[in-house]
DNA sequence: TGTCGTTTCTGAACACGTTCAGGAAATCTC
DNA sequence: GAGATTTCCTGAACGTGTTCAGAAACGACA
């Protein structure tokens, strides 16, 4: 009899188990929601013990970091086509924003379920936490690109520099609305995006006029001073 | 033998027990934090059974609604002196906003602990939930008063009508920052309030000029259309 | 092959929020 | 007052996320 042997060139045992657990977990999460999926159910479905899941993941919450990363990469991919082809700032901004909603809308129940943890300032899942700095940077990078690649954007240098972060915050606001939005297909959120984007673009365009220039400078100085760091 | 009788003119039995439970709970919450306080500990400290606590309160979360109300009334009281004496819109707005921070700052650890539930859209503690409609109305009422009592506010009628709600949302943003603010005594949040209030006031003042009038109308129409109701 | 050390895995046990069948006490009705 | 009804209260039990003492599998070296 030949001894049972691992597949040729397969990843090490531990890594396979880890993947098995996280894949099973995400499948159940999507199927039944986060709360309704128990650690025991995940372990059973994956054919391992609960303790084994905790050997690889410190908590149930840590299991969803994988979903975060997945969702984030979906957004990057969806926004890519817009950013690669559209020259107008307004179109680019609308594109990045609506694709963000698109990619989350597909699994809204799950995302909303998760939101409670994202909103907890002490949770590693908070978008402001140190742990999610990579995801945050990646998300902001889309707005950096939306700004730098826009060919019709004539704005002061200091605004140009701060704009991506402000737009990212704007996105956070829209997502916050989306989480509470119970309208069919979240159509209210789409309407919010469609209708605030032109306002934002106009406001940005007006920033160089005397009437608003002072206000804008104050605002930018404020953002610089009150970043979460200190 | 005379039968045991209730105190003269005392509240009905049920109401007394209810108060006993909620008072005990708040004391323990403040002492040990929300998470660390168990329902069993509350029941034991109050000298009742766990089931009894659940007879009066559907969940542990509902027990903190009392804290909400208390904090809210503290805010109303603190803002009262400003609203009763100050005629300038900017001073009134600053007063309402900073007293909101003041009253929460006293028990920041507890408030932050609670915030995770407040941020959960499905929780009764969410400021947007039906259960907290009374607290929300009371909170907004302060901004209604800040606007209607201001003697130096010359703005279009449609803005005047929507302004309190917008200012309330503005307050929510400041509170969101406060929750994440780790600076000593939350001084960054106070700085945020001090420095954004003049910007907001100026922006409101500019709303009647042609350059911004169109933008403002769009924005107000948007708010009317996308209220959480439908 | 046999023994040691590490990695991987097990499942009973813990404390938690919550539920519920039913008992005790108060209140009402006649 | 006696019985009926409503209000108030009990504590064991359930399912949850998480922990932990130890068992099993594996790899390296003799």
PDB file of N, CA, C and O (backbone and C1' of nucleotides) in Angstrom, chain B residues 14 17 40 48-49 51-52 55-56, chain D residues 7-15:
ATOM      1  N   UNK B  14     -44.686  48.360  40.346  1.00  0.00           N
ATOM      2  CA  UNK B  14     -43.938  48.063  39.129  1.00  0.00           C
ATOM      3  C   UNK B  14     -42.978  49.172  38.772  1.00  0.00           C
ATOM      4  O   UNK B  14     -41.819  48.932  38.426  1.00  0.00           O
ATOM      5  N   UNK B  17     -39.865  49.107  40.956  1.00  0.00           N
ATOM      6  CA  UNK B  17     -38.920  48.062  40.567  1.00  0.00           C
ATOM      7  C   UNK B  17     -38.171  48.457  39.302  1.00  0.00           C
ATOM      8  O   UNK B  17     -36.955  48.299  39.202  1.00  0.00           O
ATOM      9  N   UNK B  40     -26.664  39.401  34.975  1.00  0.00           N
ATOM     10  CA  UNK B  40     -26.719  38.733  36.278  1.00  0.00           C
ATOM     11  C   UNK B  40     -26.232  39.665  37.380  1.00  0.00           C
ATOM     12  O   UNK B  40     -26.804  39.709  38.478  1.00  0.00           O
ATOM     13  N   UNK B  48     -32.974  41.432  42.491  1.00  0.00           N
ATOM     14  CA  UNK B  48     -34.074  40.785  41.772  1.00  0.00           C
ATOM     15  C   UNK B  48     -33.506  39.653  40.912  1.00  0.00           C
ATOM     16  O   UNK B  48     -32.297  39.417  40.918  1.00  0.00           O
ATOM     17  N   UNK B  49     -34.357  38.972  40.200  1.00  0.00           N
ATOM     18  CA  UNK B  49     -33.878  37.917  39.312  1.00  0.00           C
ATOM     19  C   UNK B  49     -33.624  38.476  37.922  1.00  0.00           C
ATOM     20  O   UNK B  49     -34.144  39.530  37.558  1.00  0.00           O
ATOM     21  N   UNK B  51     -34.706  37.347  35.178  1.00  0.00           N
ATOM     22  CA  UNK B  51     -35.975  37.364  34.454  1.00  0.00           C
ATOM     23  C   UNK B  51     -36.783  38.615  34.730  1.00  0.00           C
ATOM     24  O   UNK B  51     -37.464  39.133  33.845  1.00  0.00           O
ATOM     25  N   UNK B  52     -36.662  39.100  35.940  1.00  0.00           N
ATOM     26  CA  UNK B  52     -37.398  40.304  36.297  1.00  0.00           C
ATOM     27  C   UNK B  52     -36.901  41.512  35.494  1.00  0.00           C
ATOM     28  O   UNK B  52     -37.699  42.334  35.023  1.00  0.00           O
ATOM     29  N   UNK B  55     -38.409  41.419  32.313  1.00  0.00           N
ATOM     30  CA  UNK B  55     -39.835  41.733  32.309  1.00  0.00           C
ATOM     31  C   UNK B  55     -40.039  43.213  31.998  1.00  0.00           C
ATOM     32  O   UNK B  55     -40.975  43.594  31.300  1.00  0.00           O
ATOM     33  N   UNK B  56     -39.114  44.037  32.461  1.00  0.00           N
ATOM     34  CA  UNK B  56     -39.255  45.483  32.251  1.00  0.00           C
ATOM     35  C   UNK B  56     -38.478  45.999  31.044  1.00  0.00           C
ATOM     36  O   UNK B  56     -38.873  46.984  30.434  1.00  0.00           O
TER      37      UNK B  56
ATOM     38  P    DT D   7     -52.472  43.710  33.285  1.00  0.00           P
ATOM     39  O5'  DT D   7     -51.384  43.643  34.456  1.00  0.00           O
ATOM     40  C5'  DT D   7     -51.637  44.337  35.659  1.00  0.00           C
ATOM     41  C4'  DT D   7     -50.579  43.941  36.675  1.00  0.00           C
ATOM     42  C3'  DT D   7     -49.137  44.138  36.206  1.00  0.00           C
ATOM     43  O3'  DT D   7     -48.480  44.935  37.180  1.00  0.00           O
ATOM     44  C1'  DT D   7     -49.402  41.989  37.146  1.00  0.00           C
ATOM     45  P    DC D   8     -46.965  45.500  36.950  1.00  0.00           P
ATOM     46  O5'  DC D   8     -46.110  44.382  37.708  1.00  0.00           O
ATOM     47  C5'  DC D   8     -46.277  44.229  39.121  1.00  0.00           C
ATOM     48  C4'  DC D   8     -45.555  42.981  39.571  1.00  0.00           C
ATOM     49  C3'  DC D   8     -44.055  42.956  39.290  1.00  0.00           C
ATOM     50  O3'  DC D   8     -43.377  42.953  40.545  1.00  0.00           O
ATOM     51  C1'  DC D   8     -45.075  40.866  38.820  1.00  0.00           C
ATOM     52  P    DC D   9     -41.773  43.170  40.578  1.00  0.00           P
ATOM     53  O5'  DC D   9     -41.282  41.657  40.503  1.00  0.00           O
ATOM     54  C5'  DC D   9     -41.579  40.780  41.595  1.00  0.00           C
ATOM     55  C4'  DC D   9     -41.247  39.355  41.222  1.00  0.00           C
ATOM     56  C3'  DC D   9     -39.799  39.082  40.866  1.00  0.00           C
ATOM     57  O3'  DC D   9     -39.164  38.535  42.024  1.00  0.00           O
ATOM     58  C1'  DC D   9     -41.361  37.808  39.560  1.00  0.00           C
ATOM     59  P    DT D  10     -37.591  38.181  41.982  1.00  0.00           P
ATOM     60  O5'  DT D  10     -37.582  36.662  41.553  1.00  0.00           O
ATOM     61  C5'  DT D  10     -38.265  35.720  42.359  1.00  0.00           C
ATOM     62  C4'  DT D  10     -38.186  34.351  41.729  1.00  0.00           C
ATOM     63  C3'  DT D  10     -36.767  33.878  41.391  1.00  0.00           C
ATOM     64  O3'  DT D  10     -36.439  32.815  42.262  1.00  0.00           O
ATOM     65  C1'  DT D  10     -38.322  33.403  39.625  1.00  0.00           C
ATOM     66  P    DG D  11     -34.916  32.624  42.712  1.00  0.00           P
ATOM     67  O5'  DG D  11     -34.420  31.527  41.677  1.00  0.00           O
ATOM     68  C5'  DG D  11     -35.166  30.327  41.562  1.00  0.00           C
ATOM     69  C4'  DG D  11     -34.813  29.624  40.264  1.00  0.00           C
ATOM     70  C3'  DG D  11     -33.314  29.553  39.939  1.00  0.00           C
ATOM     71  O3'  DG D  11     -33.066  28.331  39.267  1.00  0.00           O
ATOM     72  C1'  DG D  11     -34.404  30.558  38.176  1.00  0.00           C
ATOM     73  P    DA D  12     -31.862  27.416  39.690  1.00  0.00           P
ATOM     74  O5'  DA D  12     -32.083  26.149  38.727  1.00  0.00           O
ATOM     75  C5'  DA D  12     -33.381  25.580  38.637  1.00  0.00           C
ATOM     76  C4'  DA D  12     -33.754  25.351  37.178  1.00  0.00           C
ATOM     77  C3'  DA D  12     -32.662  24.674  36.342  1.00  0.00           C
ATOM     78  O3'  DA D  12     -33.284  23.708  35.505  1.00  0.00           O
ATOM     79  C1'  DA D  12     -33.281  26.707  35.326  1.00  0.00           C
ATOM     80  P    DA D  13     -32.392  22.728  34.574  1.00  0.00           P
ATOM     81  O5'  DA D  13     -32.493  23.405  33.126  1.00  0.00           O
ATOM     82  C5'  DA D  13     -33.772  23.670  32.574  1.00  0.00           C
ATOM     83  C4'  DA D  13     -33.616  24.327  31.216  1.00  0.00           C
ATOM     84  C3'  DA D  13     -32.460  23.767  30.373  1.00  0.00           C
ATOM     85  O3'  DA D  13     -32.917  23.591  29.040  1.00  0.00           O
ATOM     86  C1'  DA D  13     -32.233  26.101  30.580  1.00  0.00           C
ATOM     87  P    DC D  14     -32.012  22.801  27.972  1.00  0.00           P
ATOM     88  O5'  DC D  14     -31.798  23.909  26.842  1.00  0.00           O
ATOM     89  C5'  DC D  14     -32.925  24.614  26.319  1.00  0.00           C
ATOM     90  C4'  DC D  14     -32.426  25.742  25.436  1.00  0.00           C
ATOM     91  C3'  DC D  14     -31.232  25.348  24.568  1.00  0.00           C
ATOM     92  O3'  DC D  14     -31.532  25.577  23.197  1.00  0.00           O
ATOM     93  C1'  DC D  14     -30.794  27.362  25.745  1.00  0.00           C
ATOM     94  P    DG D  15     -30.680  24.821  22.077  1.00  0.00           P
ATOM     95  O5'  DG D  15     -29.797  25.991  21.485  1.00  0.00           O
ATOM     96  C5'  DG D  15     -30.409  27.203  21.067  1.00  0.00           C
ATOM     97  C4'  DG D  15     -29.341  28.258  20.900  1.00  0.00           C
ATOM     98  C3'  DG D  15     -28.082  27.774  20.164  1.00  0.00           C
ATOM     99  O3'  DG D  15     -27.731  28.740  19.186  1.00  0.00           O
ATOM    100  C1'  DG D  15     -27.480  28.697  22.244  1.00  0.00           C
TER     101       DG D  15
END
